[in-house]
Tab-separated table of C-alpha atoms in Angstrom:
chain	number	residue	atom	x	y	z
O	1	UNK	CA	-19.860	3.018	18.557
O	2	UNK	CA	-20.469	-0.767	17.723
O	3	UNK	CA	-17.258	-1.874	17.655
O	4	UNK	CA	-16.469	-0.539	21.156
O	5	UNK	CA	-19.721	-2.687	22.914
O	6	UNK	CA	-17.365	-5.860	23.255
O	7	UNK	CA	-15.146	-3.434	25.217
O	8	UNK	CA	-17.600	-1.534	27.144
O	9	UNK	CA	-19.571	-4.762	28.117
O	10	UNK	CA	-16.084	-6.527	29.111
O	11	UNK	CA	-15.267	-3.602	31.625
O	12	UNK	CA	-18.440	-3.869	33.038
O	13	UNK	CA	-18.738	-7.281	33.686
O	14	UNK	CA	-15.048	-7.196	35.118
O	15	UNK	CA	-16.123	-4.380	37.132
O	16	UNK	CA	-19.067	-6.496	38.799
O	17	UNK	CA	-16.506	-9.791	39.445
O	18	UNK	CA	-14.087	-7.692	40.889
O	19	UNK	CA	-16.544	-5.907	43.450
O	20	UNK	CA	-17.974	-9.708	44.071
O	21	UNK	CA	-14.703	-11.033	44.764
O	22	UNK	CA	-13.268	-8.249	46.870
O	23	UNK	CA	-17.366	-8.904	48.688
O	24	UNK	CA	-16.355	-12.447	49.563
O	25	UNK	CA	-12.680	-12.475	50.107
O	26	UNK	CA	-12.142	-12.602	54.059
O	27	UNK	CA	-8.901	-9.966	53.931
O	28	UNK	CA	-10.301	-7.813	51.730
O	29	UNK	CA	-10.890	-4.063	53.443
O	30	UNK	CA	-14.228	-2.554	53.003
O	31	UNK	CA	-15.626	-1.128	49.668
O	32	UNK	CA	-16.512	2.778	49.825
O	33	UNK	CA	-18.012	5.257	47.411
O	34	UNK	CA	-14.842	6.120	46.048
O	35	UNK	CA	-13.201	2.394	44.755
O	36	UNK	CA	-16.664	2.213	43.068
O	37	UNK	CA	-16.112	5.188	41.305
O	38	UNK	CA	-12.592	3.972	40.811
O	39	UNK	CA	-14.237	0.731	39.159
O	40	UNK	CA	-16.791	2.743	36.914
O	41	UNK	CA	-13.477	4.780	35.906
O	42	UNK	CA	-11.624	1.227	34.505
O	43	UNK	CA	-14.652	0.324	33.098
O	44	UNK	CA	-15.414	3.375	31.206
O	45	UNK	CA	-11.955	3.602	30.476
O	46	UNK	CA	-11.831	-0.238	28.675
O	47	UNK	CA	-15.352	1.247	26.556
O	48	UNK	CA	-12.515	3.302	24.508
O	49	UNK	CA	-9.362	1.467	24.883
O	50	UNK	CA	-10.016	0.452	21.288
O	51	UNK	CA	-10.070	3.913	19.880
O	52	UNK	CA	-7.720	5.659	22.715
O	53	UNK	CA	-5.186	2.604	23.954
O	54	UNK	CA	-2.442	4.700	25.669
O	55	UNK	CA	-4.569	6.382	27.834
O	56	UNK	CA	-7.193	4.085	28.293
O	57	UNK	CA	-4.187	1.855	29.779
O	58	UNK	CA	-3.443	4.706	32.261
O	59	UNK	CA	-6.469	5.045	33.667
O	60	UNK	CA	-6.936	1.352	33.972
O	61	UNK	CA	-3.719	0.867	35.480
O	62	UNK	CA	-4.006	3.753	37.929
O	63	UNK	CA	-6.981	2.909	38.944
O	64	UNK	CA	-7.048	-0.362	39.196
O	65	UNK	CA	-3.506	-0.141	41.350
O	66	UNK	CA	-4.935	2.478	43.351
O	67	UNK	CA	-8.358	0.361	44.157
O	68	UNK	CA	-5.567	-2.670	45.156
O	69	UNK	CA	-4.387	-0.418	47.556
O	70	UNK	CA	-7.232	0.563	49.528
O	71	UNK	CA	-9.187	-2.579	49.331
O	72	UNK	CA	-6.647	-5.596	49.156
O	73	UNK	CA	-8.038	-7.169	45.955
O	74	UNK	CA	-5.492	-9.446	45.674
O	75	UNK	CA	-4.679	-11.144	41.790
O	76	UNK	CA	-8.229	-10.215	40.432
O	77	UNK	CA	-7.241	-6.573	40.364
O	78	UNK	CA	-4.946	-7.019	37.465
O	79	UNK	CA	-7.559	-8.661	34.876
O	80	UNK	CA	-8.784	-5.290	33.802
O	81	UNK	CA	-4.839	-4.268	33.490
O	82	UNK	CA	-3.733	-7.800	31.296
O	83	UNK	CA	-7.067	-6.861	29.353
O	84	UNK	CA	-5.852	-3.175	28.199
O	85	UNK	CA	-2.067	-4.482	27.951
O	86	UNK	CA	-3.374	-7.164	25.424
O	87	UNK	CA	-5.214	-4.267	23.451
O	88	UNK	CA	-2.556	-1.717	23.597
O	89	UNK	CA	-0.027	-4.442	22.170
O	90	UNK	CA	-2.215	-5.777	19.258
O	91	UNK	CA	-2.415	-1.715	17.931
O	92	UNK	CA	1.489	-1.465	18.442
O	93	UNK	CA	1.836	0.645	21.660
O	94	UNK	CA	5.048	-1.136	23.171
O	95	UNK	CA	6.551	1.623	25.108
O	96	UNK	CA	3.374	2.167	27.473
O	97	UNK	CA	2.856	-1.601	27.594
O	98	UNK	CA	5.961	-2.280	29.294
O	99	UNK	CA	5.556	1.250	31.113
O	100	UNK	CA	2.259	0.146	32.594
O	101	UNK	CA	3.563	-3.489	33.636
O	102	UNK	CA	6.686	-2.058	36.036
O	103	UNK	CA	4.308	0.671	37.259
O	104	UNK	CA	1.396	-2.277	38.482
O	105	UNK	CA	3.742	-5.213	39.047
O	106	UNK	CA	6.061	-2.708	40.965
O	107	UNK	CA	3.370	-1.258	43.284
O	108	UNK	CA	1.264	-4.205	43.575
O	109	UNK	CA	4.419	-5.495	45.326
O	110	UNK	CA	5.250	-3.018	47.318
O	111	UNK	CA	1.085	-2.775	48.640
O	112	UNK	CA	1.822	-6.913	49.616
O	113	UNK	CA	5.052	-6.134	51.524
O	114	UNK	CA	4.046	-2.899	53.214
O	115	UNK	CA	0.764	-5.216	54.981
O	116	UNK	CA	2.602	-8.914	55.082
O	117	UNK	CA	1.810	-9.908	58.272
O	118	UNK	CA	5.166	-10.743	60.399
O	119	UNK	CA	4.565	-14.653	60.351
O	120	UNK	CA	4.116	-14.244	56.386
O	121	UNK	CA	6.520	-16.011	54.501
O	122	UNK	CA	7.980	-13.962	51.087
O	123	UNK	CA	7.976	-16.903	49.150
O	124	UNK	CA	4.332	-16.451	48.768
O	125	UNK	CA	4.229	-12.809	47.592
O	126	UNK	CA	7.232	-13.628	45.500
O	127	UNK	CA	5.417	-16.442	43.591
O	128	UNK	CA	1.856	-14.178	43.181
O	129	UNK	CA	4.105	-11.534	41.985
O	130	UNK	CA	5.736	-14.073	39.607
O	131	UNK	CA	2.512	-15.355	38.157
O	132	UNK	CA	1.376	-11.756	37.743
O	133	UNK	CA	4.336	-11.242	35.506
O	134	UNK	CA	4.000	-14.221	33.476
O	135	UNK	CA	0.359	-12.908	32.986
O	136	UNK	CA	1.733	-9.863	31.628
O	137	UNK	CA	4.359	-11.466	29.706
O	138	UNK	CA	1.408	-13.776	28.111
O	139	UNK	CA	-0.988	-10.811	27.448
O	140	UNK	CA	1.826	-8.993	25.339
O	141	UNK	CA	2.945	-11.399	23.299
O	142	UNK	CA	-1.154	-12.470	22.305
O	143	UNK	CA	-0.900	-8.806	21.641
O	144	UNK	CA	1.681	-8.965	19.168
O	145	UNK	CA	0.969	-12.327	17.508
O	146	UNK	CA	-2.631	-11.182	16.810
O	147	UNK	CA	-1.320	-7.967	15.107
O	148	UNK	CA	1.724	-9.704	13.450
O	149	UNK	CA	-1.483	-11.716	12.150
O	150	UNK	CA	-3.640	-8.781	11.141
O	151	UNK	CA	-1.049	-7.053	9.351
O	152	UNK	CA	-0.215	-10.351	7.396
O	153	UNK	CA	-3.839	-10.830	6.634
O	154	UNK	CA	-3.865	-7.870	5.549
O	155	UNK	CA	-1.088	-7.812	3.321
O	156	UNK	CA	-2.811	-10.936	1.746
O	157	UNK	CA	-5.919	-8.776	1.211
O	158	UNK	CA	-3.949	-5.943	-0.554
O	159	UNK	CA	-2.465	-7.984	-2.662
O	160	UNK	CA	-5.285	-9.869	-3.806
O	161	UNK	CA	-6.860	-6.344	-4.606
O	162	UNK	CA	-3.912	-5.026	-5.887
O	163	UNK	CA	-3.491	-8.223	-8.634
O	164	UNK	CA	-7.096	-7.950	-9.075
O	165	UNK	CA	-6.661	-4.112	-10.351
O	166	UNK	CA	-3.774	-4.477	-12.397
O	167	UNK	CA	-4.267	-7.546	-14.083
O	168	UNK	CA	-6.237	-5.997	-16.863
O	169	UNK	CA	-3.340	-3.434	-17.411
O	170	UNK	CA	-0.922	-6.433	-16.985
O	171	UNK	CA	-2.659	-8.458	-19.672
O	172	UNK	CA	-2.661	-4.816	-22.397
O	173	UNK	CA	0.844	-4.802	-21.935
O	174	UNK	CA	1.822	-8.197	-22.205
O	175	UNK	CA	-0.359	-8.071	-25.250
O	176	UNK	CA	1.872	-5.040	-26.371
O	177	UNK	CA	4.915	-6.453	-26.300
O	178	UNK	CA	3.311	-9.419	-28.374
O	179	UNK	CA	2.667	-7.230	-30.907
O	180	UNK	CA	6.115	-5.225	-30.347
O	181	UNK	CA	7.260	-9.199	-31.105
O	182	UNK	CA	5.607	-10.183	-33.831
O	183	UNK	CA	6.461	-6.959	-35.536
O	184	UNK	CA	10.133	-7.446	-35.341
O	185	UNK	CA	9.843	-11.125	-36.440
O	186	UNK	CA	7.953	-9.761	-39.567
O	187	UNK	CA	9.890	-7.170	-40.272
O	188	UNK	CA	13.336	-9.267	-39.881
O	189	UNK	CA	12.107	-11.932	-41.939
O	190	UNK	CA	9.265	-10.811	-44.808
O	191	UNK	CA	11.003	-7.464	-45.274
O	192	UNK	CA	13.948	-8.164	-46.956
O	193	UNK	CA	12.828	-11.425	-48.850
O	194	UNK	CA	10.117	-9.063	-50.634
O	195	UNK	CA	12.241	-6.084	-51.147
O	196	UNK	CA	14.814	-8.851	-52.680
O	197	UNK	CA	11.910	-10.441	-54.993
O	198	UNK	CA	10.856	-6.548	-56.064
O	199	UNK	CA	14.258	-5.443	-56.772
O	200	UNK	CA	14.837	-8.439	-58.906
O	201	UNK	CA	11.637	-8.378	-60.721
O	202	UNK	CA	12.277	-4.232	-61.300
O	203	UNK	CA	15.802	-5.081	-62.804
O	204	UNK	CA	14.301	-7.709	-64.857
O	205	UNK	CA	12.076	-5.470	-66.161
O	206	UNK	CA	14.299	-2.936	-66.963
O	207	UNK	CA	16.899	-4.874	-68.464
O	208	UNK	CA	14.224	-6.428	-71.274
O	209	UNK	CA	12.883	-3.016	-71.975
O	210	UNK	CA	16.078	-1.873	-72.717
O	211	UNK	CA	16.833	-4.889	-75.009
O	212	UNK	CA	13.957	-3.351	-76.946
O	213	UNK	CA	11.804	-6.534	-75.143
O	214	UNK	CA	8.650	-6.324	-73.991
O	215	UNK	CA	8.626	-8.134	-70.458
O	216	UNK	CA	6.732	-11.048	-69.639
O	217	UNK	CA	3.277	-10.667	-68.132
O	218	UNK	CA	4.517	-13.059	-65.469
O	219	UNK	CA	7.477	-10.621	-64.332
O	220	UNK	CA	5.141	-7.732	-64.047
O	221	UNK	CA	3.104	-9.352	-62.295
O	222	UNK	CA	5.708	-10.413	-59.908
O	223	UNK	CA	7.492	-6.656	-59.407
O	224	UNK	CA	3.243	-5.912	-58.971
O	225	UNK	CA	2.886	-8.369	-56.712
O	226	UNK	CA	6.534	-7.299	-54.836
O	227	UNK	CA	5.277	-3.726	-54.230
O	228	UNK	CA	1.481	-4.553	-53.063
O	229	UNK	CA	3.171	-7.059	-50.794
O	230	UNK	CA	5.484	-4.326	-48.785
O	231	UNK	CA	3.191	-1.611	-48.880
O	232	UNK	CA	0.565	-4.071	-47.077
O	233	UNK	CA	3.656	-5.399	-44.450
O	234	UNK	CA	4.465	-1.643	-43.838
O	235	UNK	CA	0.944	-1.147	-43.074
O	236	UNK	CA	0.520	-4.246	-40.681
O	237	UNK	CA	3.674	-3.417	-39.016
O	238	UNK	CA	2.625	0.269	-38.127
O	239	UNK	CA	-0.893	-1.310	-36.578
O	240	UNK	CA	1.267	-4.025	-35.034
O	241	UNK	CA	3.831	-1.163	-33.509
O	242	UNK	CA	0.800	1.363	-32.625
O	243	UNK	CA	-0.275	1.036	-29.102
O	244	UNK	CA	-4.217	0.215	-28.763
O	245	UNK	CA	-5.044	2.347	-26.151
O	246	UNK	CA	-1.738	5.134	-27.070
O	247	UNK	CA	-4.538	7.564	-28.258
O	248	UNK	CA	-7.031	6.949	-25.109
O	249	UNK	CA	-4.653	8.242	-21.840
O	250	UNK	CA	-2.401	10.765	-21.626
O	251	UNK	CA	-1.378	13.582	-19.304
O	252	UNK	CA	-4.089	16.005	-21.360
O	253	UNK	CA	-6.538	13.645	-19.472
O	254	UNK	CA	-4.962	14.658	-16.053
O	255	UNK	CA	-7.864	16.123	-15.011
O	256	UNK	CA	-10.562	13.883	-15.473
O	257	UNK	CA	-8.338	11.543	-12.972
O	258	UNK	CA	-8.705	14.377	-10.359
O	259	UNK	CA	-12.283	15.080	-10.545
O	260	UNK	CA	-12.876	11.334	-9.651
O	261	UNK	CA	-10.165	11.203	-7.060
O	262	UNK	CA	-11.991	14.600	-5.730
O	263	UNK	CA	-15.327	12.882	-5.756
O	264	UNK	CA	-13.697	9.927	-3.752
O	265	UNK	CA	-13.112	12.140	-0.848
O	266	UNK	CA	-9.576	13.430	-1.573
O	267	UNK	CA	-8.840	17.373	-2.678
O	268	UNK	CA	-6.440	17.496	-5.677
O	269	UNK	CA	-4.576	20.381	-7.328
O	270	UNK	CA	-2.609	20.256	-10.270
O	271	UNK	CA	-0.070	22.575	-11.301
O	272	UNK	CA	1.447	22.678	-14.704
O	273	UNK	CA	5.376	24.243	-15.550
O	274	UNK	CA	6.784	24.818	-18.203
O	275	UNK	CA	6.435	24.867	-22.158
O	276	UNK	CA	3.661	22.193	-23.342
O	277	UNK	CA	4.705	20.000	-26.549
O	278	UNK	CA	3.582	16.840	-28.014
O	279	UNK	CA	5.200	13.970	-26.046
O	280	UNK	CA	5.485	10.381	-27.321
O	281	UNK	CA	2.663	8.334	-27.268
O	282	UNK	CA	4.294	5.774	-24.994
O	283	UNK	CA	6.058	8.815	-22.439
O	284	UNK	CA	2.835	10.629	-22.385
O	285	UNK	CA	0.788	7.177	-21.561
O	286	UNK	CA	3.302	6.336	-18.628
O	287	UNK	CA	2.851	9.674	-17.232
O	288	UNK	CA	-0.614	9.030	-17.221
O	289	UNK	CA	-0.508	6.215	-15.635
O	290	UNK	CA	1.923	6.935	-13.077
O	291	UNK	CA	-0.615	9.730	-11.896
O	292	UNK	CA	-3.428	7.347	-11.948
O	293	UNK	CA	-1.459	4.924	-9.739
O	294	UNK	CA	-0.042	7.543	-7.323
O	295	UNK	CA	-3.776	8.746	-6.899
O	296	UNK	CA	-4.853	5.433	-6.244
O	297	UNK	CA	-2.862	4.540	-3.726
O	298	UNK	CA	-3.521	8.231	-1.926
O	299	UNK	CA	-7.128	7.437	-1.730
O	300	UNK	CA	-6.651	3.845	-0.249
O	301	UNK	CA	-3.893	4.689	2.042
O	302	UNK	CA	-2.841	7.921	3.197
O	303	UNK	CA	-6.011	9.193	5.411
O	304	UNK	CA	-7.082	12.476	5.425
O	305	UNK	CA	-4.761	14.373	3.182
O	306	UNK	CA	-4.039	16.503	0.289
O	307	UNK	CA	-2.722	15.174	-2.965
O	308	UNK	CA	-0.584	17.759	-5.498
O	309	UNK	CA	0.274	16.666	-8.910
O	310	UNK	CA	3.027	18.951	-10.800
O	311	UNK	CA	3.972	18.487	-14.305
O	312	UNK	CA	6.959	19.652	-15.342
O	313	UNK	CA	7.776	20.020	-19.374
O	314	UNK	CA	11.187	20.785	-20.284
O	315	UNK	CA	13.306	20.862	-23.438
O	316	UNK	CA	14.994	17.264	-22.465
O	317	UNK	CA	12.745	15.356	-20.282
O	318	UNK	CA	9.358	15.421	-18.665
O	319	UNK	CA	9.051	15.120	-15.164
O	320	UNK	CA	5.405	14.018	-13.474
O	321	UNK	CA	5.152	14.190	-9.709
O	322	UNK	CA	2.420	13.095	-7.234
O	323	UNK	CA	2.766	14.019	-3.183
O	324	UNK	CA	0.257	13.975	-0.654
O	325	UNK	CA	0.651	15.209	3.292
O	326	UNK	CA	-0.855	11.824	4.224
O	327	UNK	CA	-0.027	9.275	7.172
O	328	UNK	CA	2.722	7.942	6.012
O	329	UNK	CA	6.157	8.932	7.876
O	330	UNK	CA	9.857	9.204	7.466
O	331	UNK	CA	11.687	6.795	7.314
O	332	UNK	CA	9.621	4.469	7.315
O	333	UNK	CA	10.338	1.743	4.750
O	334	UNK	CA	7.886	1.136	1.709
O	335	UNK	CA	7.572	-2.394	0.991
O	336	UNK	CA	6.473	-2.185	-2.743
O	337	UNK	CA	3.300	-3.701	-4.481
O	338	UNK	CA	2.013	-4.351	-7.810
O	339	UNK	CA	1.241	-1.225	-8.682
O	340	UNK	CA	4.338	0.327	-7.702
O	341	UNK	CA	6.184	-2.388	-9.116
O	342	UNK	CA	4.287	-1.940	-12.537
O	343	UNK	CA	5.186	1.991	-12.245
O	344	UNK	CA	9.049	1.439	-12.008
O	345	UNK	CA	8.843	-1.200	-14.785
O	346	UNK	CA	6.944	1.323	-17.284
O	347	UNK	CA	9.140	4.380	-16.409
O	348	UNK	CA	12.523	2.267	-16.374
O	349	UNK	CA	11.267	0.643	-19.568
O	350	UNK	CA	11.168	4.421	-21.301
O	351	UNK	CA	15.107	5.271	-19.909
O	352	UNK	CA	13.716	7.307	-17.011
O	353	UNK	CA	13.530	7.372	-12.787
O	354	UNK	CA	10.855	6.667	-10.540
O	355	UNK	CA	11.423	7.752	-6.875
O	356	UNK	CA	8.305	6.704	-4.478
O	357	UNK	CA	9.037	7.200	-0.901
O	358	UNK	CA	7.974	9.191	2.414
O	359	UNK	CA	8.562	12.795	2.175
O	360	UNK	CA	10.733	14.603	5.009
O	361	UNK	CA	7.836	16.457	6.307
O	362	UNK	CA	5.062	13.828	6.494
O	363	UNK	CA	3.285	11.906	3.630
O	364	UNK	CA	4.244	10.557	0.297
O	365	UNK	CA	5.921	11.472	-2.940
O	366	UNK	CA	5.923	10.012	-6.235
O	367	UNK	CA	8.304	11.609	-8.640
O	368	UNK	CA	9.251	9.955	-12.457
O	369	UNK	CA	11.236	12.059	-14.708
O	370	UNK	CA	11.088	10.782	-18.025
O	371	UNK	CA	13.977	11.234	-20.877
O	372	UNK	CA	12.664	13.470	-24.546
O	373	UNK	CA	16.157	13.421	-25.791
O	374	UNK	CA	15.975	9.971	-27.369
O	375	UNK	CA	17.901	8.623	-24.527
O	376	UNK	CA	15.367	6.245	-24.019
C-alpha cells in the first residue's frame, strides 16, 4: 500500500481545496451531505488510480462533474480530473483518457450555459472552456512523455542486465572460435610441412635399407622426430577443436534448469518425444542453452504463468521448444535482446531455425529445430 500514499494524500488534500474554494466563492450553491460524499468518493477513488486507472478515472470524472453541477465549482473542479487523466496516460490507457475529457469538458459546458445569466457574454465560458481543454491536452501528453520515458529507461536497464548476463557466455564463445581459429591455422600450415618431412625421411630410409645401407642416425632421427611431431599436433588440435564446457550442459541436464526455474516461482513441465540418441556435443549444448534462455526470460517477463518445455528427437533433426501462457499478446511485436539475439546466432550457426514470438492464444513460444543429418 506504500506506493498508493502519494495518491491517497493528493485526493485528500484536493478534496479539502476544493470544499474551501467552493466555501469562499460568492456563486457557488451551498455544500450538502451528499457533494461531500461525492468528494470522499474522488478522493478514495485517486488512493487506487495507480493500481485501477480506468475506473478510478470514472469515478473521478463522474463525480467530480456531478459535484460541478450541483454546487457551481467553477475551474477547480477539474484538478482531481487532469490529476487521474495524467495517471491513466503515463500507464497507457488512451481510449478512456480521451473518453473522460469529451464526457467533463462536454458537460462542464453545458452546466455554464444552462445557468449563464442573460447579460453573460459567451466569450467568457468559451475561453474557461478553452483553458480547460488545453489543461487536458497538457495533462495527456505529461502522461505520455513520462511513460515514453519509463519505458526507455527501462529498456536501458534491461539491457544493461541483459549484457551483464551474457557477457560471460559471450566471452566462452568468442574464446571458442579462437580456438576453432587457431586450429585451422595449425592444421593448414604444420600439417602438411611435417607429414612432407616424415614421408621424406621414411623413403630415405627405405631406399638405403634396400641398398643393403644402414641409414644414418641423423635420418632416423628425423622420420622419429616427423612422427612424434604429428601425433603431438593431432593431439593439440583435438583439445584446440573440443569445446571446454561441451561435456558440462546438455539437454540430459534439462532438469536441473527446471527445478531452479520452479524454485524461482514459475511451474515447469517437461515432456520428452521421441527416440533418445547421442546428439553432437555442440547441437546438444545449443539446445541447452536455448532452454536456459527461454526460461530466463519466462521468469523475468511473462507474470504469472506456466512454462512447457518439449523435446522432440527424431531420425533427422532435433527440435527443443519452450512456451509459456504468460502476458505477452498477439501480435504484438518482439523487439529482440541479447539473449535472443545470442539464441538465433547459436542455432543459425548449427544450420537450424529459431522461431521466438507470441503464441495465438496468449504468451510466448520459443521453438529451434536443429538439423542431425549433417546439413549443418
Amino acid at each position: 500500500m506504500r506506493p498508493d500514499l502519494p495518491y491517497a494524500v493528493g485526493g485528500v488534500a484536493i478534496g479539502a481545496f476544493l470544499l474551501g474554494d467552493v466555501a469562499l466563492a460568492p456563486d457557488a450553491g451551498p455544500v450538502r451531505a451528499i457533494d461531500v460524499a461525492l468528494v470522499l468518493a474522488m478522493a478514495a477513488a485517486l488512493a487506487v488510480c495507480r493500481r485501477h486507472p480506468v475506473p478510478a478515472l470514472g469515478v473521478v470524472t463522474a463525480t467530480m462533474l456531478a459535484f460541478h453541477v450541483r454546487v457551481h465549482a467553477g475551474v477547480s473542479a477539474a484538478f482531481a480530473v487532469l490529476g487521474t487523466v495524467y495517471v491513466a496516460a503515463w500507464l497507457g490507457h488512451r481510449s478512456a483518457v480521451a473518453l473522460a475529457g469529451v464526457v467533463f469538458l462536454g458537460g462542464f459546458l453545458a452546466r455554464d450555459i444552462s445557468v449563464a445569466p442573460a447579460g453573460r457574454s459567451g466569450q467568457l465560458i468559451a475561453e474557461r472552456t478553452a483553458l480547460l481543454l488545453g489543461w487536458f491536452l497538457a495533462a495527456n501528453v505529461a502522461g505520455l512523455v513520462a511513460r515514453q520515458r519509463r519505458a526507455y529507461l527501462e529498456q536501458v536497464e534491461q539491457r544493461a542486465i541483459e549484457a551483464e548476463r551474457t557477457r560471460e557466455e559471450m566471452a566462452l564463445r568468442r574464446a571458442g572460435e579462437e580456438r576453432l581459429r587457431i586450429a585451422r591455422d595449425l592444421h593448414d600450415s604444420l600439417t602438411h610441412s611435417i607429414s612432407v618431412i616424415k614421408v621424406q625421411a621414411g623413403i630415405a630410409v627405405h631406399l638405403a635399407r634396400k641398398h643393403g645401407e644402414e641409414p644414418s642416425a641423423a635420418l632416423l632421427a628425423i622420420q622419429e622426430a616427423g612422427g612424434a611431431a604429428m601425433r603431438e599436433l593431432r593431439a593439440t588440435l583435438e583439445v584446440l577443436r573440443t569445446p571446454s564446457d561441451a561435456d558440462c550442459v546438455g539437454l540430459a541436464r534439462v532438469g536441473e534448469l527446471a527445478e531452479r526455474t520452479r524454485a524461482a516461482g514459475v511451474p515447469v513441465h517437461i515432456t520428452v518425444s521421441g527416440q533418445p540418441r547421442d546428439l553432437p556435443a555442440e547441437v546438444d549444448q545449443a539446445g541447452y542453452r536455448v532452454v536456459q534462455e527461454a526460461l530466463t526470460n519466462i521468469a523475468r517477463h511473462a507474470g504469472p504463468a506456466t512454462a512447457e518445455i518439449h523435446v522432440e528427437c527424431a531420425p533427422a533433426r532435433l527440435t527443443v521448444s519452450v512456451t509459456d501462457d504468460g502476458q505477452a499478446s498477439p501480435g504484438r511485436p518482439v523487439t529482440p535482446g541479447v539473449g535472443l539475439r545470442g539464441m538465433r546466432e547459436r542455432v543459425t550457426g548449427l544450420g537450424g531455425t529459431l522461431h521466438a514470438a507470441p503464441s495465438d492464444g496468449g504468451g510466448f513460444a520459443v521453438r529451434a529445430v536443429f538439423p542431425l543429418d549433417g546439413t549443418a
